[in-house]
Coordinates of C-alpha atoms in Angstrom, one line a residue:
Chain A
X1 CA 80.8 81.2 75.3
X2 CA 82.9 84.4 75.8
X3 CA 85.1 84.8 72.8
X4 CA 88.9 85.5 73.9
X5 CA 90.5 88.2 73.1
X6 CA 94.2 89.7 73.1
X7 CA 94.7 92.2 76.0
X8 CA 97.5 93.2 77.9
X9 CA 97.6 92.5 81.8
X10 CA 96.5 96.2 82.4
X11 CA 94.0 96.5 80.2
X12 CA 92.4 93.3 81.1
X13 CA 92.3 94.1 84.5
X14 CA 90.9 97.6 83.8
X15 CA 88.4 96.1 81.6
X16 CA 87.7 93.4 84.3
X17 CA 87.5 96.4 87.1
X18 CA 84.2 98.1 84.4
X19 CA 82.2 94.6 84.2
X20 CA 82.9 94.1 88.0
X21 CA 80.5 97.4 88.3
X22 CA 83.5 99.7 88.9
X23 CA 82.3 103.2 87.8
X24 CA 84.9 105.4 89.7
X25 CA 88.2 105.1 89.0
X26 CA 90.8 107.7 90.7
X27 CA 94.8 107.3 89.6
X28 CA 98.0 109.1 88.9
X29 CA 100.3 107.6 86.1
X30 CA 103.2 105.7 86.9
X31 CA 105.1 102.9 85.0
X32 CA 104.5 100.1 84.4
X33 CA 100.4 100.2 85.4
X34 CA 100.0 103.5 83.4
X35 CA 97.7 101.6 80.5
X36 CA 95.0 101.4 83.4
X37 CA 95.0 104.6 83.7
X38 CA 94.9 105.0 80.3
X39 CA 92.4 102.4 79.8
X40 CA 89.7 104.1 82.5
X41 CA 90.5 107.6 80.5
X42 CA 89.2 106.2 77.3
X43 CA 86.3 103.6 78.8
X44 CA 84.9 105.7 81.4
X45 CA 83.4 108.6 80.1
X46 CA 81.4 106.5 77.4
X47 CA 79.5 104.1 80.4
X48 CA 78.8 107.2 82.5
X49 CA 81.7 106.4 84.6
X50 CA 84.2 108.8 86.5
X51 CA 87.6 108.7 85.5
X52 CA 90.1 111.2 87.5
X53 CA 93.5 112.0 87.5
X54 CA 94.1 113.3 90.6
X55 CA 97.3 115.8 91.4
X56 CA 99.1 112.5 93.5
X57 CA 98.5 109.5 94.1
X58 CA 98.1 110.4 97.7
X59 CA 94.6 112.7 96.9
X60 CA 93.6 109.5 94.6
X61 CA 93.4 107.3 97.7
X62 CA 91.8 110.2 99.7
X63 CA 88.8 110.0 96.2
X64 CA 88.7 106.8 97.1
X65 CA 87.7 107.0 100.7
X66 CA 85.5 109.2 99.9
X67 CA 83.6 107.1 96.8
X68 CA 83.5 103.9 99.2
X69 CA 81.9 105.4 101.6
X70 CA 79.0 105.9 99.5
X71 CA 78.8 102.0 99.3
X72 CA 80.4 102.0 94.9
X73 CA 82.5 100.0 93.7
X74 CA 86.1 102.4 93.7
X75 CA 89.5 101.5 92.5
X76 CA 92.5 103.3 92.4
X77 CA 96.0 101.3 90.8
X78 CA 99.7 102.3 91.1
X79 CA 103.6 100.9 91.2
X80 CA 105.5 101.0 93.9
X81 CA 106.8 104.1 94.7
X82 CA 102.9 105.6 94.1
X83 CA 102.0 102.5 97.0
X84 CA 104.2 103.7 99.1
X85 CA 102.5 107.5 99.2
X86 CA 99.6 105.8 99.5
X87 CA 99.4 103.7 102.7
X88 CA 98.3 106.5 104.5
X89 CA 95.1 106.1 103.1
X90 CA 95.2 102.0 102.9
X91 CA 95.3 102.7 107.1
X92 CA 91.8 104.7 107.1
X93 CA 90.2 102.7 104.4
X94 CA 91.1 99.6 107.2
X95 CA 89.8 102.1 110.2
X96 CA 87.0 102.9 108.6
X97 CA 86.1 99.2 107.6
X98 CA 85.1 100.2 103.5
X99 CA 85.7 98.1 100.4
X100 CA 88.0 98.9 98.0
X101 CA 90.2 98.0 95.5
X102 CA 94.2 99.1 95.4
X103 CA 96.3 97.0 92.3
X104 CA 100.2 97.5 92.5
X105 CA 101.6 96.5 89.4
X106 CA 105.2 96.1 90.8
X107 CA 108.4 97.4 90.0
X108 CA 112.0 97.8 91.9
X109 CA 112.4 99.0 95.4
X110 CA 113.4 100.8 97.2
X111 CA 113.2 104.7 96.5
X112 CA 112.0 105.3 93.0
X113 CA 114.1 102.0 92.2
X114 CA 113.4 101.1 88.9
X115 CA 110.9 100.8 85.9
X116 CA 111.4 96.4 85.7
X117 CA 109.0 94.2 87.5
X118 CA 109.7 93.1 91.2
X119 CA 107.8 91.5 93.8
X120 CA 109.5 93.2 96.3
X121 CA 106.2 94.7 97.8
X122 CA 105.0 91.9 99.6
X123 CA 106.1 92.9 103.1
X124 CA 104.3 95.7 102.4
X125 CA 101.1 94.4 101.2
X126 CA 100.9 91.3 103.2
X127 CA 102.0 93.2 107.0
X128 CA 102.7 96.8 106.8
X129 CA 100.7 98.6 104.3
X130 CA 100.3 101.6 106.9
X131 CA 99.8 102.2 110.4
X132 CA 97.6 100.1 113.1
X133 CA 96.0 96.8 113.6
X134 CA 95.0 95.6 110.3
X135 CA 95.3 93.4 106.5
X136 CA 94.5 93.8 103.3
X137 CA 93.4 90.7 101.3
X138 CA 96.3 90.2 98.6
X139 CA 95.7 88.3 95.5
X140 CA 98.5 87.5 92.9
X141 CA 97.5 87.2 89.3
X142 CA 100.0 84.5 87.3
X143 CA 97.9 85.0 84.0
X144 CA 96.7 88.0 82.1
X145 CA 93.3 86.0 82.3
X146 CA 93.7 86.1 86.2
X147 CA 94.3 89.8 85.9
X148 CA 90.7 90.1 84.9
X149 CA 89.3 86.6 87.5
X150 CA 90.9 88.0 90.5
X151 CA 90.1 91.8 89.9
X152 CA 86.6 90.2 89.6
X153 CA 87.0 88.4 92.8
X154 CA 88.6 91.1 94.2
X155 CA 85.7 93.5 94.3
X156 CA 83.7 90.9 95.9
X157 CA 86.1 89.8 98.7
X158 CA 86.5 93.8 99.2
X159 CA 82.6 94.2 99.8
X160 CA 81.7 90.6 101.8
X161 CA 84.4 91.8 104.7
X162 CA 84.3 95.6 104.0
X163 CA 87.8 95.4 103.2
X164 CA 90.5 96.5 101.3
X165 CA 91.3 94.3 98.1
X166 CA 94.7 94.4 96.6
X167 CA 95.7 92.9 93.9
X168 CA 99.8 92.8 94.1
X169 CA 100.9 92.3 90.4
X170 CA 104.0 93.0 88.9
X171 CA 105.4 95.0 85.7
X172 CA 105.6 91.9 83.4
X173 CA 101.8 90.8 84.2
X174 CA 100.8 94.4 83.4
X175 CA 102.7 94.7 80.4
X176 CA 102.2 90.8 78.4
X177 CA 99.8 90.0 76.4
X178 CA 97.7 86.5 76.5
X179 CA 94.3 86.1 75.3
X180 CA 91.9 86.4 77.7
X181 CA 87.7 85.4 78.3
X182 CA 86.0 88.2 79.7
X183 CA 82.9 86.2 80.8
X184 CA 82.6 87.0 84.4
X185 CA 79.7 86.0 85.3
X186 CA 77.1 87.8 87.9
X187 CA 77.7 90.4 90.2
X188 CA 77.2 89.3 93.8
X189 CA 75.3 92.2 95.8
X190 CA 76.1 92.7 99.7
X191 CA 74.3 94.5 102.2
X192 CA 75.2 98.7 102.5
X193 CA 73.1 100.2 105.2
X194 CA 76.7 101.7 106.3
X195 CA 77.1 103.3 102.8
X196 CA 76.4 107.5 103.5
X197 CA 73.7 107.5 100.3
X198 CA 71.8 110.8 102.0
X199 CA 69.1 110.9 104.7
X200 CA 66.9 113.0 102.8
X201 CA 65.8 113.6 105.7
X202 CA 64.3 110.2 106.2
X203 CA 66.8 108.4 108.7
X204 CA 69.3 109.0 111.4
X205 CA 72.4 110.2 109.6
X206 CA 75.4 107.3 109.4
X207 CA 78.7 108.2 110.1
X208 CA 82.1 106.5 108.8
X209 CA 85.0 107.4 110.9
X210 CA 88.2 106.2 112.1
X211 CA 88.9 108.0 115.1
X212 CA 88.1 106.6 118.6
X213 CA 89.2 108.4 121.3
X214 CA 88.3 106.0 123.8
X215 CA 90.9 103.5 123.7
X216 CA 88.4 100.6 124.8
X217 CA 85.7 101.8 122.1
X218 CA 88.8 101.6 119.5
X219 CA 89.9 98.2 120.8
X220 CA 86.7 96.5 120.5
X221 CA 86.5 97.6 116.9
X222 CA 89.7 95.9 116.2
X223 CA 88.9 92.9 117.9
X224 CA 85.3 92.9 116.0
X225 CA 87.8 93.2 112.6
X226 CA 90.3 90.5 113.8
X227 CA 87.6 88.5 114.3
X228 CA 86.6 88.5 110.7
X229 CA 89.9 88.4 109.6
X230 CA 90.0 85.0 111.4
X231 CA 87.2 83.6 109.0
X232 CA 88.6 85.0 105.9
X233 CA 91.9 82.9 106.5
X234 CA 89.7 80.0 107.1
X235 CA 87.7 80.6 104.1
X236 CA 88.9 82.5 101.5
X237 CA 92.6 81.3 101.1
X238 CA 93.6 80.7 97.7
X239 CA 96.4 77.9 96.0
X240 CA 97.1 76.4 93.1
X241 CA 99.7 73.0 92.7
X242 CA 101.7 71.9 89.7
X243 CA 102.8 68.2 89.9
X244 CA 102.6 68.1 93.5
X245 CA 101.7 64.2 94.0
X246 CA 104.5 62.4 94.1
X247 CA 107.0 66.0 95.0
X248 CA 110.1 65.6 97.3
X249 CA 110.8 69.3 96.6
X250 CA 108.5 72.0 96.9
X251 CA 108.7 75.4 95.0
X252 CA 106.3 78.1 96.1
X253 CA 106.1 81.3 93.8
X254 CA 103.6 83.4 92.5
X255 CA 103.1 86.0 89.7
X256 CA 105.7 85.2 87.1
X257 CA 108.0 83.7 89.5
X258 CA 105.7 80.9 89.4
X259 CA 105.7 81.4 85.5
X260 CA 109.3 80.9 85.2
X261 CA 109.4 77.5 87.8
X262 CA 106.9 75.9 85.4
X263 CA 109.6 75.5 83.0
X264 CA 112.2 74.6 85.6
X265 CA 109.5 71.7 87.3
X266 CA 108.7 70.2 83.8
X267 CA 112.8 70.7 83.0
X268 CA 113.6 68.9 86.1
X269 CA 111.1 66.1 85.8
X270 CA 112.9 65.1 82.9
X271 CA 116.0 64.4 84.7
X272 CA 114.2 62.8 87.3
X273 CA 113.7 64.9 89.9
X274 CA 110.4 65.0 92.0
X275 CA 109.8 68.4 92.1
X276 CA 106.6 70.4 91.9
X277 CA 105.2 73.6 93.2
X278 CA 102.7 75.3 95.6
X279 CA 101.7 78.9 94.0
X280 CA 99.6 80.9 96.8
X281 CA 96.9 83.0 94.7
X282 CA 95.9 85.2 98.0
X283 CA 99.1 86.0 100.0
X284 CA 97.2 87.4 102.7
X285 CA 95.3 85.0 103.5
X286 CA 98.4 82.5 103.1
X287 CA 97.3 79.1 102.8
X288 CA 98.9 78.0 105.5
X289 CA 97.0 74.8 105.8
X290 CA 98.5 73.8 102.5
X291 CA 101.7 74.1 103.1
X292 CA 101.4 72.3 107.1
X293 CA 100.6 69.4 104.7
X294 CA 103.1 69.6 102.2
X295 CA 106.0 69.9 104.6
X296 CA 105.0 65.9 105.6
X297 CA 106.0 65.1 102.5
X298 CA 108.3 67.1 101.0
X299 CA 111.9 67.9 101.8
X300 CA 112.6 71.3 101.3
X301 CA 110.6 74.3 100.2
X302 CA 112.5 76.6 97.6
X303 CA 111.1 80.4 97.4
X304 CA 111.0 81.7 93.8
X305 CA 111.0 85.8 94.1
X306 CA 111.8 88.7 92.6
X307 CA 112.7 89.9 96.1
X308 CA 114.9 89.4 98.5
X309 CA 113.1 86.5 100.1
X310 CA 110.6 88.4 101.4
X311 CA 107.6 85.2 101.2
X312 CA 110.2 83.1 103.4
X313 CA 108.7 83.9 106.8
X314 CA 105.3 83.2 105.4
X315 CA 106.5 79.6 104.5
X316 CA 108.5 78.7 107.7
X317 CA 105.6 80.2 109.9
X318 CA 103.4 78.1 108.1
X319 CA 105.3 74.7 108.7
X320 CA 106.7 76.0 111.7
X321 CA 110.1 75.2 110.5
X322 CA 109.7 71.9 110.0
X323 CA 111.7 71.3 106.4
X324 CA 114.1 74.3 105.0
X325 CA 113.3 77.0 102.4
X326 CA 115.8 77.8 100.2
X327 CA 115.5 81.0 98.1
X328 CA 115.9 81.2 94.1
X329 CA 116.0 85.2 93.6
X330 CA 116.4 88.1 91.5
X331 CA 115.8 91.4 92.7
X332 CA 115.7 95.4 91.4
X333 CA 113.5 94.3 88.2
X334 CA 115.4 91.2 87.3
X335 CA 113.7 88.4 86.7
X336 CA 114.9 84.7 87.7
X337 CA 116.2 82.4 84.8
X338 CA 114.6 78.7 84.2
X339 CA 118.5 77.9 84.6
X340 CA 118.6 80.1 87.9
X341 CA 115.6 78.0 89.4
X342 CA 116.9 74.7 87.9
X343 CA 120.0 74.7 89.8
X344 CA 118.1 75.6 92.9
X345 CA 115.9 72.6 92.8
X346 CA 118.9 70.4 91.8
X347 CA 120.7 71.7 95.5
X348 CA 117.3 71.2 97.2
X349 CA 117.0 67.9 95.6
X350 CA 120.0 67.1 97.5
X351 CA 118.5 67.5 101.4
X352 CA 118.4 64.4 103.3
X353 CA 115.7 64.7 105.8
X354 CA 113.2 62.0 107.6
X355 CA 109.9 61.5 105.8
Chain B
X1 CA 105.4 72.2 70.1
X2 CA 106.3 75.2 71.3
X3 CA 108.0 78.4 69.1
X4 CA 109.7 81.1 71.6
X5 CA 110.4 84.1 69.1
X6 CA 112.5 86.6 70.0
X7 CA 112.1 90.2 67.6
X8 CA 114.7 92.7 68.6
X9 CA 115.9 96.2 67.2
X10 CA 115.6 99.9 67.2
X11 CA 112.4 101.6 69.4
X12 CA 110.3 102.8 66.3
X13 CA 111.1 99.9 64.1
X14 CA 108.0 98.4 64.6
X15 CA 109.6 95.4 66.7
X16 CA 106.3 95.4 69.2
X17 CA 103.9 95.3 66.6
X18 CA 105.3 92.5 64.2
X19 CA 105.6 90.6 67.4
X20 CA 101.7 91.9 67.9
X21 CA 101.0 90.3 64.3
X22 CA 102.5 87.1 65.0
X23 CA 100.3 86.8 68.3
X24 CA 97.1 87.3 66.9
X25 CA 98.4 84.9 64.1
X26 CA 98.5 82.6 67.7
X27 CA 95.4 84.2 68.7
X28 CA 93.0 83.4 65.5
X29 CA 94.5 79.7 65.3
X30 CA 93.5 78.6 68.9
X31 CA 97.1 78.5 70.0
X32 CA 98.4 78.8 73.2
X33 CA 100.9 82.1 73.2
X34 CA 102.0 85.2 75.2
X35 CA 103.8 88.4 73.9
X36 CA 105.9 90.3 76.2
X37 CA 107.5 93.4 75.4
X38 CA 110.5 95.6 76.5
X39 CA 108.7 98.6 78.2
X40 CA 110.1 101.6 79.4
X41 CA 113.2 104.5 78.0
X42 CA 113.9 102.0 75.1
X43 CA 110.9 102.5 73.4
X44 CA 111.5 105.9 72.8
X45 CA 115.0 104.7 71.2
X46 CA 117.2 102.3 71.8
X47 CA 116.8 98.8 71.7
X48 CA 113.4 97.0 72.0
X49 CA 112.6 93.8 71.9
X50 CA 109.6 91.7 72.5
X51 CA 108.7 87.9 73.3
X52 CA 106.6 85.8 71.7
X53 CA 105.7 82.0 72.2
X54 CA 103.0 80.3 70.5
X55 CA 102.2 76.5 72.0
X56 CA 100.2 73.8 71.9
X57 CA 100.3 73.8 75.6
X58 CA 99.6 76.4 78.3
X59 CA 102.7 78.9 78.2
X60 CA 105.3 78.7 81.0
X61 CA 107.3 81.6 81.5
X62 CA 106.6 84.7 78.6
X63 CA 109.8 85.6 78.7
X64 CA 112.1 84.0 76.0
X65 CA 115.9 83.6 76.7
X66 CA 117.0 81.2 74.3
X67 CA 115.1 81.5 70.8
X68 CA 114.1 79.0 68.3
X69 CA 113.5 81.8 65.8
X70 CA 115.4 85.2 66.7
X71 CA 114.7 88.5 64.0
X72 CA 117.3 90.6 64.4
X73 CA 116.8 94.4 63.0
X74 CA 120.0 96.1 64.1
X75 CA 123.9 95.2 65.2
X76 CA 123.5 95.7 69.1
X77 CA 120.0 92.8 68.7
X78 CA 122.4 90.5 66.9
X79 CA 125.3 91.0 69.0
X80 CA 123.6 90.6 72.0
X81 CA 121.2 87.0 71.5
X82 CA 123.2 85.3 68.5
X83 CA 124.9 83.2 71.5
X84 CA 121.2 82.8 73.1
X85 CA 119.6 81.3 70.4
X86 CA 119.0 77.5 70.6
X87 CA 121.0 75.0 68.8
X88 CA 119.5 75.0 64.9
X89 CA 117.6 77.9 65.5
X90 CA 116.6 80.5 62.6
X91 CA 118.2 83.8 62.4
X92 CA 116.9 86.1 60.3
X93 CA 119.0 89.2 59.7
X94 CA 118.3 92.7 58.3
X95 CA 121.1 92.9 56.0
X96 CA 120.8 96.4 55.1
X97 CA 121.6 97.2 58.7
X98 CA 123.9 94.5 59.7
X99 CA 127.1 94.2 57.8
X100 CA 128.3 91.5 59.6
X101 CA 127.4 87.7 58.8
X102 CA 126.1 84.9 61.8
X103 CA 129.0 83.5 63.2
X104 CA 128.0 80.4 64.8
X105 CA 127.3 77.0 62.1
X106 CA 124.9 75.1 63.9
X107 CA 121.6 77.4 63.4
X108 CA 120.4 78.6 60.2
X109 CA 121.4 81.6 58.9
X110 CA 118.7 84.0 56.7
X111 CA 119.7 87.6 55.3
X112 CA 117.2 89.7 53.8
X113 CA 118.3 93.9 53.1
X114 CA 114.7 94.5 54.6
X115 CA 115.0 98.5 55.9
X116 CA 116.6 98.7 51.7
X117 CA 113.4 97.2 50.3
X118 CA 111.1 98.7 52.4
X119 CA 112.4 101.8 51.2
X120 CA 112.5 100.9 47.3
X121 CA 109.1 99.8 47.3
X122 CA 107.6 103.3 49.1
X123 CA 107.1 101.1 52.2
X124 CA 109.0 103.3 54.9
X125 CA 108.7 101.7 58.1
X126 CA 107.7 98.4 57.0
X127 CA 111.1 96.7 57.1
X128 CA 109.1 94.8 59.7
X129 CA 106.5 93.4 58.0
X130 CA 109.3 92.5 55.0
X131 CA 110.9 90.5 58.1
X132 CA 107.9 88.4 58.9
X133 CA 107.1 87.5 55.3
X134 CA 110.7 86.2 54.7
X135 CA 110.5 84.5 58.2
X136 CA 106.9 82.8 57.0
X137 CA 108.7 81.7 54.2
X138 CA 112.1 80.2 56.3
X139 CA 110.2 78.6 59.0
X140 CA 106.9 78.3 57.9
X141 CA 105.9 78.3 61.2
X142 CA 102.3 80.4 60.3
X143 CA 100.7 79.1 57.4
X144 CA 100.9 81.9 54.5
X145 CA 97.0 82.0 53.7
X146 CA 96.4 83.3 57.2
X147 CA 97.9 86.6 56.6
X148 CA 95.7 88.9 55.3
X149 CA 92.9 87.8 57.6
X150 CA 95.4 88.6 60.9
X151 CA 96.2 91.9 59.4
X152 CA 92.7 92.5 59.2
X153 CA 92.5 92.0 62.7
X154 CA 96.1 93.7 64.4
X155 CA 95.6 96.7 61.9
X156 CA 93.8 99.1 64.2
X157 CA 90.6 100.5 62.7
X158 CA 91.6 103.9 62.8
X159 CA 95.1 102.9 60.5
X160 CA 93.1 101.0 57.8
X161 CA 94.4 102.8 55.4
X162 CA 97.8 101.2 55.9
X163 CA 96.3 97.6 55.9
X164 CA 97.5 96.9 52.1
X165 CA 100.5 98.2 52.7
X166 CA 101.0 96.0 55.6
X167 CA 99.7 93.1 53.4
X168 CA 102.2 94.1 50.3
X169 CA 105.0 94.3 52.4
X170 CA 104.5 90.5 54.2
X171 CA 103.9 89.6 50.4
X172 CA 107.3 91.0 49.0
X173 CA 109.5 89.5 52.1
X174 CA 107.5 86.3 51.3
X175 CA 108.5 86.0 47.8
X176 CA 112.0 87.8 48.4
X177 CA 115.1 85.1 46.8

């Protein structure tokens, strides 16, 4: 229906972030996301939107407490080192149990690292984004076009659980170009008698907070959350498999790690080798069922990252160690080569193991 | 079939949007494609370079590392991927800014004084354009008749007034000898 169009990554997912009913977006420029930024400059003030650059990316986050909790649709999008300042604010957004949307387009860690992609965020997104008992849902676009579907879905996840939504990118997915379908279909609307909309003086004020100073009021909010968190990672977990029937090996990347093992499955398969991979699209939840599966099957698990092997634990708690994961990485904004992951399938292929 | 087309040379040469054109060439034909740039310090001088594959199938990795068609617009671009490019790929050269000739036999050489003509013909800043005509003409890998409706399209509405040019300058690396 939707005609496609040629968009970068960022502007796609900007674009995606307006149609999704985002009308305040708060941000502070960093490469390589800036083109959001740029994007919700130009778009924002012509649909009666907020843009606002805010002095850090620290008082961004802080907007974007403060918009969620009147029950909008907020977004606020950095790199790395902007992530980092912001996680105070990631920790009260979880206390306070509101929706929002956080996209970190990737680049190299640690310090202020580098400008080149990296995945090298995902400890950070999927356990430690700030203090406390808590998650983030963490979805990883592979496509320009899934910039825009999971920044879509990402709002919608982010209000059904009253949740933070991030979407963990990286530098090349902000920065290509693909054509892309806008057509995203309807909004789906969730109930907000939390959202602080004024009493007018018609009803008992509502209060969003994070502080409990009893410490078994406190825990029975985090149970109550845990207990959520339990059916999102029976329900909302997301993967995708390439040539998976018949696979002896099993490569499981995401982003354009999984871009780059494409070429090196299809390269393999020509010399024979039963390869294929698993590509998690939420990393938190991780779709551990998947992967309990796979390792009946398959030999060994190879890790494709631009980090230094960071989604490992994920993949041996998963199949509780049952087959090994090898890891195929480049880290500090290199990228791995079809050669680099080629040669890692071919000394995977080469595990014995009972099947 | 897939093309992975590899455009590098100076920040400012207009490396990123001739690699631009040849995407919404991709774009307008139904292809499959994706077009990756070099971001960052380089763009402000430098080298830049920028990725493009058009397919028939859904793209693998953007990023291209060994290219079947590789324009190169300055000595450091040639010096740097003329060992990368696949076996019997095209290499177009800008020959008024690279002395030196291809030195490997099994690819196919092309030489065109592009940045020379560009500025002969009152086309400053085209020498990119000139590029992608002659490589139409080498590889024939976009069919010539689709130009002028893809310029119509990657020329941004505010720069129309540079849309002939743009058009002229395809035309005159097109019918260069």
């Amino acid at each position: 229906m939707s005609e496609k169009v040629l968009m970068k990554g960022n502007e796609a997912l900007a674009e995606a972030a307006i149609m999704a009913g985002c009308r305040h977006y708060f941000g502070y420029p960093i490469t390589p996301q800036t083109e959001i930024a740029a994007y919700m400059a130009k778009r924002m003030p012509k649909i009666g939107g907020v843009f606002l650059q805010a002095e850090s990316e620290i008082a961004a986050i802080n907007m974007v407490i403060g918009g969620a909790s009147t029950g909008r649709r907020v977004m606020t999008s950095s790199s790395s080192p902007g992530i980092s300042l912001k996680s105070e604010g990631l920790s009260y957004l979880a206390g306070c149990d509101l929706p929002a949307l956080v996209v970190n387009v990737q680049r190299g860690g640690p310090g202020l690292g580098g400008i080149q992609p990296s995945q090298s965020d995902y400890f950070h997104a999927t356990r430690g984004a700030g203090h406390g008992d808590f998650h983030m849902i963490v979805l990883a676009p592979s496509s320009v076009q899934e910039m825009v579907n999971l920044t879509f879905k990402g709002f919608d996840l982010a209000e059904k659980y009253r949740m933070t939504c991030m979407i963990l990118s990286d530098g090349t997915m902000g920065q290509m170009m693909e054509p892309v379908t806008l057509d995203m279909g309807e909004i789906q609307k969730y109930d907000k008698s939390w959202a602080l909309t004024g009493t007018k003086g018609e009803r008992k004020p509502r209060i969003i907070n994070s502080l409990f100073l009893q410490p078994d009021e406190l825990e029975k909010f985090n149970f109550a959350r845990y207990e959520r968190y339990k059916k999102i990672e029976e329900n909302e977990s997301i993967y995708e498999e390439y040539r998976m029937e018949d696979a002896e090996v099993c490569i499981v990347a995401f982003g354009v790690a999984s871009r780059v093992s494409k070429n090196a499955i299809d390269k393999a398969r020509e010399q024979g080798i039963k390869v294929g991979m698993i590509r998690p699209v939420t990393l938190w939840p991780f779709p551990k069922k998947r992967f309990e599966e796979a390792a009946d099957k398959v030999r060994a698990f190879v890790s494709v990252e631009l980090s230094m092997g960071q989604m490992i634990e994920d993949i041996e708690l998963a199949t509780r160690c049952r087959r090994p994961v090898l890891l195929c990485n480049r880290t500090g904004g290199m990228i791995p080569t079809v050669e680099n992951v080629l040669e890692k399938i071919a000394e995977a292929d080469k595990i014995g193991g009972t099947r | 079939m897939t093309k992975n087309i590899l455009l590098a040379g100076f920040g400012g040469q207009g490396i990123l949007f001739s690699g631009k054109f040849l995407a919404y060439e991709g774009l307008m034909e139904g292809k499959e494609l994706s077009w990756l740039p070099s971001y960052g310090p380089e763009m402000r001088g430098g080298t830049a370079n920028c990725s493009v594959i058009l397919s028939d199938e859904p793209v693998g990795s953007p990023i291209v590392t060994n290219p079947d068609i590789l324009i190169a617009m300055n000595l450091p671009s040639l010096d740097k991927y003329e060992n990368a490019a696949a076996i019997g790929a095209h290499i177009l050269v800008d020959s008024s800014l690279i002395e030196r000739k291809v030195m490997r036999d099994d690819v196919d050489a092309h030489y065109i004084p592009a940045t020379r003509l560009a500025a002969d013909n009152e086309m400053s800043g085209l020498a990119n354009m000139i590029m992608i005509g002659y490589m139409i003409r080498k590889t024939g890998i976009i069919p010539y008749d689709n130009v002028a409706k893809t310029m119509e399209k990657v020329v941004p509405a505010k720069k129309q007034n540079l849309l002939e040019l743009n058009k002229k300058a395809v035309e005159l690396g097109y019918n260069y000898k």
